[in-house]
């Protein structure tokens, strides 16, 4: 049909180009960039700021080894970030050039802690790590 040829049909059809109107409903922000940070365990994402992109706010206070609560230095660093424009969504996660050897199922919980809308995750860059196979957790994401 003519609407399909011009990309005006609102239903998502595999292989069909995404229209500008569809893109503007959920504009893509910069990826969370955790590349080149010598990360060996995905748990470390909780304790470091990305090189670029806007992460979800970390806790304001964190417990120490004695369970006493203290100000979280990561929160202060996070507050200095410029928030994204209204409606902009991070859809990518760069974990390249680290030393990750696995990406366990618990990774999806950690992604929820650092991403405002983890269900919008469309791509993950895992290149140049120590992974020996495709992590099963990636099957959790529909995109």
PDB file of N, CA and C in Angstrom, residues 94-131:
ATOM      1  N   UNK A  94      27.558   0.944  26.206  1.00  0.00           N
ATOM      2  CA  UNK A  94      28.892   0.583  25.734  1.00  0.00           C
ATOM      3  C   UNK A  94      29.693   0.008  26.893  1.00  0.00           C
ATOM      4  N   UNK A  95      30.047  -1.253  26.769  1.00  0.00           N
ATOM      5  CA  UNK A  95      30.883  -1.933  27.758  1.00  0.00           C
ATOM      6  C   UNK A  95      32.156  -2.442  27.097  1.00  0.00           C
ATOM      7  N   UNK A  96      32.503  -1.892  25.957  1.00  0.00           N
ATOM      8  CA  UNK A  96      33.650  -2.378  25.193  1.00  0.00           C
ATOM      9  C   UNK A  96      34.973  -2.038  25.868  1.00  0.00           C
ATOM     10  N   UNK A  97      35.997  -2.777  25.484  1.00  0.00           N
ATOM     11  CA  UNK A  97      37.369  -2.541  25.940  1.00  0.00           C
ATOM     12  C   UNK A  97      37.496  -2.556  27.456  1.00  0.00           C
ATOM     13  N   UNK A  98      36.884  -3.536  28.070  1.00  0.00           N
ATOM     14  CA  UNK A  98      37.017  -3.802  29.497  1.00  0.00           C
ATOM     15  C   UNK A  98      37.568  -5.214  29.641  1.00  0.00           C
ATOM     16  N   UNK A  99      37.410  -5.819  30.784  1.00  0.00           N
ATOM     17  CA  UNK A  99      37.903  -7.182  30.992  1.00  0.00           C
ATOM     18  C   UNK A  99      36.792  -8.103  31.491  1.00  0.00           C
ATOM     19  N   UNK A 100      35.577  -7.911  30.962  1.00  0.00           N
ATOM     20  CA  UNK A 100      34.441  -8.747  31.344  1.00  0.00           C
ATOM     21  C   UNK A 100      34.627 -10.154  30.790  1.00  0.00           C
ATOM     22  N   UNK A 101      34.476 -11.152  31.629  1.00  0.00           N
ATOM     23  CA  UNK A 101      34.571 -12.533  31.165  1.00  0.00           C
ATOM     24  C   UNK A 101      33.206 -13.206  31.129  1.00  0.00           C
ATOM     25  N   UNK A 102      32.206 -12.574  31.757  1.00  0.00           N
ATOM     26  CA  UNK A 102      30.840 -13.095  31.704  1.00  0.00           C
ATOM     27  C   UNK A 102      29.856 -11.955  31.936  1.00  0.00           C
ATOM     28  N   UNK A 103      28.631 -12.197  31.542  1.00  0.00           N
ATOM     29  CA  UNK A 103      27.538 -11.270  31.761  1.00  0.00           C
ATOM     30  C   UNK A 103      26.393 -12.109  32.328  1.00  0.00           C
ATOM     31  N   UNK A 104      26.337 -12.265  33.655  1.00  0.00           N
ATOM     32  CA  UNK A 104      25.341 -13.155  34.260  1.00  0.00           C
ATOM     33  C   UNK A 104      23.922 -12.601  34.143  1.00  0.00           C
ATOM     34  N   UNK A 105      22.934 -13.455  34.427  1.00  0.00           N
ATOM     35  CA  UNK A 105      21.538 -13.028  34.378  1.00  0.00           C
ATOM     36  C   UNK A 105      21.283 -11.836  35.289  1.00  0.00           C
ATOM     37  N   UNK A 106      22.020 -11.724  36.383  1.00  0.00           N
ATOM     38  CA  UNK A 106      21.835 -10.596  37.304  1.00  0.00           C
ATOM     39  C   UNK A 106      22.177  -9.267  36.643  1.00  0.00           C
ATOM     40  N   UNK A 107      22.819  -9.302  35.485  1.00  0.00           N
ATOM     41  CA  UNK A 107      23.166  -8.069  34.767  1.00  0.00           C
ATOM     42  C   UNK A 107      21.932  -7.233  34.467  1.00  0.00           C
ATOM     43  N   UNK A 108      20.811  -7.891  34.171  1.00  0.00           N
ATOM     44  CA  UNK A 108      19.603  -7.130  33.845  1.00  0.00           C
ATOM     45  C   UNK A 108      19.154  -6.288  35.036  1.00  0.00           C
ATOM     46  N   UNK A 109      19.374  -6.762  36.260  1.00  0.00           N
ATOM     47  CA  UNK A 109      19.029  -5.971  37.445  1.00  0.00           C
ATOM     48  C   UNK A 109      19.947  -4.758  37.562  1.00  0.00           C
ATOM     49  N   UNK A 110      21.194  -4.946  37.239  1.00  0.00           N
ATOM     50  CA  UNK A 110      22.155  -3.843  37.309  1.00  0.00           C
ATOM     51  C   UNK A 110      21.842  -2.813  36.225  1.00  0.00           C
ATOM     52  N   UNK A 111      21.467  -3.276  35.032  1.00  0.00           N
ATOM     53  CA  UNK A 111      21.090  -2.347  33.970  1.00  0.00           C
ATOM     54  C   UNK A 111      19.916  -1.489  34.428  1.00  0.00           C
ATOM     55  N   UNK A 112      18.991  -2.069  35.175  1.00  0.00           N
ATOM     56  CA  UNK A 112      17.845  -1.311  35.699  1.00  0.00           C
ATOM     57  C   UNK A 112      18.283  -0.243  36.689  1.00  0.00           C
ATOM     58  N   UNK A 113      19.401  -0.466  37.363  1.00  0.00           N
ATOM     59  CA  UNK A 113      19.899   0.516  38.326  1.00  0.00           C
ATOM     60  C   UNK A 113      20.593   1.698  37.673  1.00  0.00           C
ATOM     61  N   UNK A 114      21.134   1.510  36.487  1.00  0.00           N
ATOM     62  CA  UNK A 114      21.877   2.597  35.842  1.00  0.00           C
ATOM     63  C   UNK A 114      21.113   3.239  34.684  1.00  0.00           C
ATOM     64  N   UNK A 115      20.095   2.576  34.161  1.00  0.00           N
ATOM     65  CA  UNK A 115      19.322   3.114  33.038  1.00  0.00           C
ATOM     66  C   UNK A 115      17.937   3.537  33.498  1.00  0.00           C
ATOM     67  N   UNK A 116      17.491   4.702  33.041  1.00  0.00           N
ATOM     68  CA  UNK A 116      16.147   5.175  33.372  1.00  0.00           C
ATOM     69  C   UNK A 116      15.086   4.238  32.815  1.00  0.00           C
ATOM     70  N   UNK A 117      15.270   3.780  31.589  1.00  0.00           N
ATOM     71  CA  UNK A 117      14.292   2.912  30.930  1.00  0.00           C
ATOM     72  C   UNK A 117      15.016   1.717  30.305  1.00  0.00           C
ATOM     73  N   UNK A 118      15.384   0.736  31.126  1.00  0.00           N
ATOM     74  CA  UNK A 118      16.153  -0.395  30.582  1.00  0.00           C
ATOM     75  C   UNK A 118      15.384  -1.199  29.532  1.00  0.00           C
ATOM     76  N   UNK A 119      14.061  -1.134  29.558  1.00  0.00           N
ATOM     77  CA  UNK A 119      13.282  -1.847  28.541  1.00  0.00           C
ATOM     78  C   UNK A 119      13.473  -1.245  27.148  1.00  0.00           C
ATOM     79  N   UNK A 120      14.045  -0.041  27.073  1.00  0.00           N
ATOM     80  CA  UNK A 120      14.321   0.609  25.781  1.00  0.00           C
ATOM     81  C   UNK A 120      15.713   0.268  25.244  1.00  0.00           C
ATOM     82  N   UNK A 121      16.452  -0.562  25.971  1.00  0.00           N
ATOM     83  CA  UNK A 121      17.799  -0.931  25.530  1.00  0.00           C
ATOM     84  C   UNK A 121      17.711  -1.636  24.178  1.00  0.00           C
ATOM     85  N   UNK A 122      18.421  -1.096  23.201  1.00  0.00           N
ATOM     86  CA  UNK A 122      18.397  -1.646  21.849  1.00  0.00           C
ATOM     87  C   UNK A 122      19.725  -2.281  21.455  1.00  0.00           C
ATOM     88  N   UNK A 123      20.822  -1.844  22.074  1.00  0.00           N
ATOM     89  CA  UNK A 123      22.113  -2.433  21.721  1.00  0.00           C
ATOM     90  C   UNK A 123      23.100  -2.325  22.890  1.00  0.00           C
ATOM     91  N   UNK A 124      23.992  -3.302  22.916  1.00  0.00           N
ATOM     92  CA  UNK A 124      25.074  -3.352  23.905  1.00  0.00           C
ATOM     93  C   UNK A 124      26.356  -3.654  23.140  1.00  0.00           C
ATOM     94  N   UNK A 125      27.369  -2.848  23.356  1.00  0.00           N
ATOM     95  CA  UNK A 125      28.673  -3.087  22.741  1.00  0.00           C
ATOM     96  C   UNK A 125      29.542  -3.821  23.755  1.00  0.00           C
ATOM     97  N   UNK A 126      29.835  -5.076  23.483  1.00  0.00           N
ATOM     98  CA  UNK A 126      30.660  -5.908  24.364  1.00  0.00           C
ATOM     99  C   UNK A 126      31.998  -6.252  23.712  1.00  0.00           C
ATOM    100  N   UNK A 127      32.346  -5.558  22.655  1.00  0.00           N
ATOM    101  CA  UNK A 127      33.579  -5.882  21.936  1.00  0.00           C
ATOM    102  C   UNK A 127      34.810  -5.659  22.803  1.00  0.00           C
ATOM    103  N   UNK A 128      35.839  -6.412  22.519  1.00  0.00           N
ATOM    104  CA  UNK A 128      37.136  -6.317  23.181  1.00  0.00           C
ATOM    105  C   UNK A 128      37.036  -6.529  24.696  1.00  0.00           C
ATOM    106  N   UNK A 129      36.386  -7.608  25.070  1.00  0.00           N
ATOM    107  CA  UNK A 129      36.325  -8.086  26.448  1.00  0.00           C
ATOM    108  C   UNK A 129      36.853  -9.515  26.437  1.00  0.00           C
ATOM    109  N   UNK A 130      36.705 -10.217  27.531  1.00  0.00           N
ATOM    110  CA  UNK A 130      37.191 -11.595  27.623  1.00  0.00           C
ATOM    111  C   UNK A 130      36.043 -12.607  27.546  1.00  0.00           C
ATOM    112  N   UNK A 131      34.933 -12.217  26.918  1.00  0.00           N
ATOM    113  CA  UNK A 131      33.782 -13.115  26.797  1.00  0.00           C
ATOM    114  C   UNK A 131      34.104 -14.235  25.810  1.00  0.00           C
TER     115      UNK A 131
END
